[in-house]
GROMACS .gro file of N, CA and C in nm:
model
  213
    1MET      N    1  -2.383   0.094  -3.014
    1MET     CA    2  -2.273   0.007  -3.047
    1MET      C    3  -2.141   0.062  -2.990
    2ALA      N    4  -2.123   0.193  -3.001
    2ALA     CA    5  -2.000   0.254  -2.952
    2ALA      C    6  -1.989   0.244  -2.801
    3SER      N    7  -2.102   0.256  -2.734
    3SER     CA    8  -2.098   0.247  -2.588
    3SER      C    9  -2.065   0.105  -2.543
    4ALA      N   10  -2.109   0.004  -2.618
    4ALA     CA   11  -2.076  -0.135  -2.583
    4ALA      C   12  -1.926  -0.160  -2.599
    5ILE      N   13  -1.868  -0.105  -2.703
    5ILE     CA   14  -1.724  -0.119  -2.725
    5ILE      C   15  -1.647  -0.048  -2.614
    6PHE      N   16  -1.692   0.071  -2.577
    6PHE     CA   17  -1.628   0.146  -2.469
    6PHE      C   18  -1.636   0.070  -2.337
    7LEU      N   19  -1.754   0.018  -2.303
    7LEU     CA   20  -1.770  -0.056  -2.178
    7LEU      C   21  -1.689  -0.185  -2.180
    8GLY      N   22  -1.684  -0.252  -2.292
    8GLY     CA   23  -1.603  -0.373  -2.303
    8GLY      C   24  -1.454  -0.343  -2.286
    9GLY      N   25  -1.409  -0.236  -2.347
    9GLY     CA   26  -1.268  -0.197  -2.334
    9GLY      C   27  -1.234  -0.158  -2.191
   10THR      N   28  -1.326  -0.088  -2.125
   10THR     CA   29  -1.305  -0.050  -1.986
   10THR      C   30  -1.297  -0.173  -1.896
   11ALA      N   31  -1.384  -0.271  -1.924
   11ALA     CA   32  -1.383  -0.395  -1.845
   11ALA      C   33  -1.252  -0.470  -1.864
   12VAL      N   34  -1.200  -0.473  -1.986
   12VAL     CA   35  -1.074  -0.542  -2.013
   12VAL      C   36  -0.959  -0.472  -1.941
   13VAL      N   37  -0.956  -0.340  -1.945
   13VAL     CA   38  -0.849  -0.265  -1.877
   13VAL      C   39  -0.856  -0.288  -1.726
   14LEU      N   40  -0.974  -0.282  -1.667
   14LEU     CA   41  -0.988  -0.304  -1.523
   14LEU      C   42  -0.949  -0.446  -1.484
   15ALA      N   43  -0.986  -0.543  -1.566
   15ALA     CA   44  -0.946  -0.682  -1.538
   15ALA      C   45  -0.795  -0.696  -1.545
   16GLY      N   46  -0.732  -0.631  -1.641
   16GLY     CA   47  -0.586  -0.636  -1.651
   16GLY      C   48  -0.517  -0.571  -1.532
   17LEU      N   49  -0.569  -0.460  -1.488
   17LEU     CA   50  -0.510  -0.393  -1.372
   17LEU      C   51  -0.530  -0.476  -1.245
   18THR      N   52  -0.645  -0.541  -1.234
   18THR     CA   53  -0.669  -0.629  -1.118
   18THR      C   54  -0.572  -0.746  -1.118
   19TRP      N   55  -0.553  -0.806  -1.233
   19TRP     CA   56  -0.458  -0.917  -1.245
   19TRP      C   57  -0.318  -0.870  -1.207
   20PHE      N   58  -0.277  -0.754  -1.258
   20PHE     CA   59  -0.143  -0.703  -1.229
   20PHE      C   60  -0.126  -0.675  -1.080
   21ALA      N   61  -0.228  -0.621  -1.015
   21ALA     CA   62  -0.219  -0.593  -0.871
   21ALA      C   63  -0.203  -0.721  -0.792
   22ARG      N   64  -0.276  -0.825  -0.828
   22ARG     CA   65  -0.263  -0.954  -0.758
   22ARG      C   66  -0.126  -1.015  -0.784
   23TRP      N   67  -0.078  -1.005  -0.907
   23TRP     CA   68   0.053  -1.059  -0.941
   23TRP      C   69   0.163  -0.987  -0.864
   24ALA      N   70   0.157  -0.854  -0.859
   24ALA     CA   71   0.259  -0.776  -0.789
   24ALA      C   72   0.255  -0.803  -0.640
   25LYS      N   73   0.136  -0.816  -0.583
   25LYS     CA   74   0.124  -0.843  -0.440
   25LYS      C   75   0.178  -0.982  -0.407
   26GLY      N   76   0.155  -1.077  -0.494
   26GLY     CA   77   0.205  -1.212  -0.473
   26GLY      C   78   0.357  -1.220  -0.479
   27ARG      N   79   0.419  -1.138  -0.561
   27ARG     CA   80   0.564  -1.137  -0.572
   27ARG      C   81   0.629  -1.054  -0.463
   28GLY      N   82   0.552  -0.976  -0.393
   28GLY     CA   83   0.609  -0.890  -0.290
   28GLY      C   84   0.671  -0.764  -0.347
   29SER      N   85   0.634  -0.729  -0.468
   29SER     CA   86   0.687  -0.609  -0.532
   29SER      C   87   0.621  -0.486  -0.473
   30GLY      N   88   0.673  -0.372  -0.506
   30GLY     CA   89   0.612  -0.249  -0.461
   30GLY      C   90   0.691  -0.178  -0.353
   31GLY      N   91   0.804  -0.233  -0.312
   31GLY     CA   92   0.885  -0.168  -0.210
   31GLY      C   93   0.937  -0.033  -0.255
   32GLY      N   94   0.973  -0.023  -0.381
   32GLY     CA   95   1.023   0.103  -0.435
   32GLY      C   96   0.915   0.209  -0.438
   33LEU      N   97   0.795   0.168  -0.472
   33LEU     CA   98   0.684   0.262  -0.476
   33LEU      C   99   0.650   0.310  -0.335
   34ALA      N  100   0.654   0.221  -0.239
   34ALA     CA  101   0.626   0.260  -0.101
   34ALA      C  102   0.730   0.361  -0.052
   35GLY      N  103   0.854   0.342  -0.091
   35GLY     CA  104   0.959   0.436  -0.053
   35GLY      C  105   0.939   0.572  -0.117
   36ALA      N  106   0.895   0.573  -0.242
   36ALA     CA  107   0.871   0.699  -0.310
   36ALA      C  108   0.755   0.775  -0.247
   37VAL      N  109   0.650   0.704  -0.210
   37VAL     CA  110   0.536   0.768  -0.147
   37VAL      C  111   0.576   0.820  -0.009
   38ALA      N  112   0.657   0.744   0.064
   38ALA     CA  113   0.702   0.789   0.195
   38ALA      C  114   0.787   0.915   0.184
   39ALA      N  115   0.872   0.921   0.082
   39ALA     CA  116   0.954   1.041   0.062
   39ALA      C  117   0.866   1.162   0.027
   40TYR      N  118   0.765   1.140  -0.055
   40TYR     CA  119   0.673   1.249  -0.089
   40TYR      C  120   0.600   1.298   0.035
   41GLU      N  121   0.549   1.204   0.115
   41GLU     CA  122   0.476   1.244   0.235
   41GLU      C  123   0.566   1.317   0.334
   42GLU      N  124   0.690   1.272   0.345
   42GLU     CA  125   0.782   1.338   0.438
   42GLU      C  126   0.808   1.482   0.395
   43ALA      N  127   0.817   1.504   0.264
   43ALA     CA  128   0.848   1.638   0.215
   43ALA      C  129   0.727   1.731   0.214
   44TYR      N  130   0.612   1.680   0.169
   44TYR     CA  131   0.498   1.768   0.146
   44TYR      C  132   0.385   1.753   0.247
   45ARG      N  133   0.383   1.645   0.321
   45ARG     CA  134   0.278   1.623   0.420
   45ARG      C  135   0.340   1.570   0.548
   46PRO      N  136   0.413   1.654   0.619
   46PRO     CA  137   0.487   1.605   0.736
   46PRO      C  138   0.399   1.547   0.845
   47THR      N  139   0.279   1.597   0.862
   47THR     CA  140   0.193   1.540   0.967
   47THR      C  141   0.151   1.398   0.931
   48SER      N  142   0.125   1.374   0.805
   48SER     CA  143   0.088   1.240   0.761
   48SER      C  144   0.206   1.144   0.778
   49HIS      N  145   0.324   1.191   0.742
   49HIS     CA  146   0.443   1.107   0.756
   49HIS      C  147   0.469   1.075   0.904
   50HIS      N  148   0.452   1.174   0.988
   50HIS     CA  149   0.474   1.153   1.132
   50HIS      C  150   0.373   1.052   1.187
   51ALA      N  151   0.249   1.063   1.145
   51ALA     CA  152   0.147   0.968   1.191
   51ALA      C  153   0.179   0.827   1.143
   52HIS      N  154   0.228   0.815   1.021
   52HIS     CA  155   0.264   0.683   0.968
   52HIS      C  156   0.378   0.622   1.049
   53GLN      N  157   0.477   0.703   1.083
   53GLN     CA  158   0.590   0.653   1.162
   53GLN      C  159   0.543   0.609   1.302
   54GLU      N  160   0.450   0.683   1.360
   54GLU     CA  161   0.396   0.645   1.491
   54GLU      C  162   0.322   0.512   1.483
   55GLN      N  163   0.246   0.492   1.376
   55GLN     CA  164   0.173   0.366   1.360
   55GLN      C  165   0.269   0.249   1.344
   56ARG      N  166   0.376   0.270   1.268
   56ARG     CA  167   0.474   0.162   1.249
   56ARG      C  168   0.544   0.128   1.380
   57SER      N  169   0.580   0.229   1.457
   57SER     CA  170   0.648   0.201   1.584
   57SER      C  171   0.553   0.135   1.683
   58ALA      N  172   0.425   0.173   1.681
   58ALA     CA  173   0.327   0.108   1.769
   58ALA      C  174   0.310  -0.039   1.730
   59ALA      N  175   0.308  -0.068   1.602
   59ALA     CA  176   0.297  -0.207   1.557
   59ALA      C  177   0.421  -0.287   1.597
   60ASP      N  178   0.537  -0.225   1.590
   60ASP     CA  179   0.661  -0.293   1.632
   60ASP      C  180   0.659  -0.321   1.781
   61ARG      N  181   0.608  -0.226   1.860
   61ARG     CA  182   0.602  -0.248   2.005
   61ARG      C  183   0.507  -0.362   2.040
   62GLN      N  184   0.396  -0.371   1.969
   62GLN     CA  185   0.302  -0.481   1.994
   62GLN      C  186   0.363  -0.614   1.957
   63ALA      N  187   0.437  -0.618   1.848
   63ALA     CA  188   0.497  -0.744   1.803
   63ALA      C  189   0.604  -0.789   1.902
   64GLU      N  190   0.676  -0.698   1.961
   64GLU     CA  191   0.784  -0.733   2.053
   64GLU      C  192   0.731  -0.770   2.192
   65ALA      N  193   0.611  -0.728   2.226
   65ALA     CA  194   0.559  -0.748   2.361
   65ALA      C  195   0.539  -0.896   2.393
   66GLY      N  196   0.497  -0.976   2.295
   66GLY     CA  197   0.472  -1.117   2.321
   66GLY      C  198   0.338  -1.136   2.389
   67SER      N  199   0.313  -1.259   2.429
   67SER     CA  200   0.186  -1.287   2.496
   67SER      C  201   0.213  -1.333   2.640
   68PRO      N  202   0.113  -1.324   2.725
   68PRO     CA  203   0.131  -1.369   2.864
   68PRO      C  204   0.161  -1.519   2.873
   69ASP      N  205   0.124  -1.595   2.772
   69ASP     CA  206   0.148  -1.740   2.773
   69ASP      C  207   0.297  -1.772   2.761
   70ASP      N  208   0.377  -1.676   2.712
   70ASP     CA  209   0.520  -1.701   2.695
   70ASP      C  210   0.594  -1.713   2.827
   71LEU      N  211   0.533  -1.670   2.935
   71LEU     CA  212   0.598  -1.674   3.065
   71LEU      C  213   0.602  -1.813   3.113
   0.00000   0.00000   0.00000
């Protein structure tokens, strides 16, 4: 009986967290958290931060390049 209550409670918590993640993603929230993680990586994991910056700049270069059809 106790294990059923534990599993039910775990399922409710996971469902709530899933709902919250979808709600936050739909609102576009999370910018502050991304900034905090970026600051942490810059301070304590400089190679990871550098790789992230390279990926962002590569994505920006691809977006700016356009397509051959634009000519």
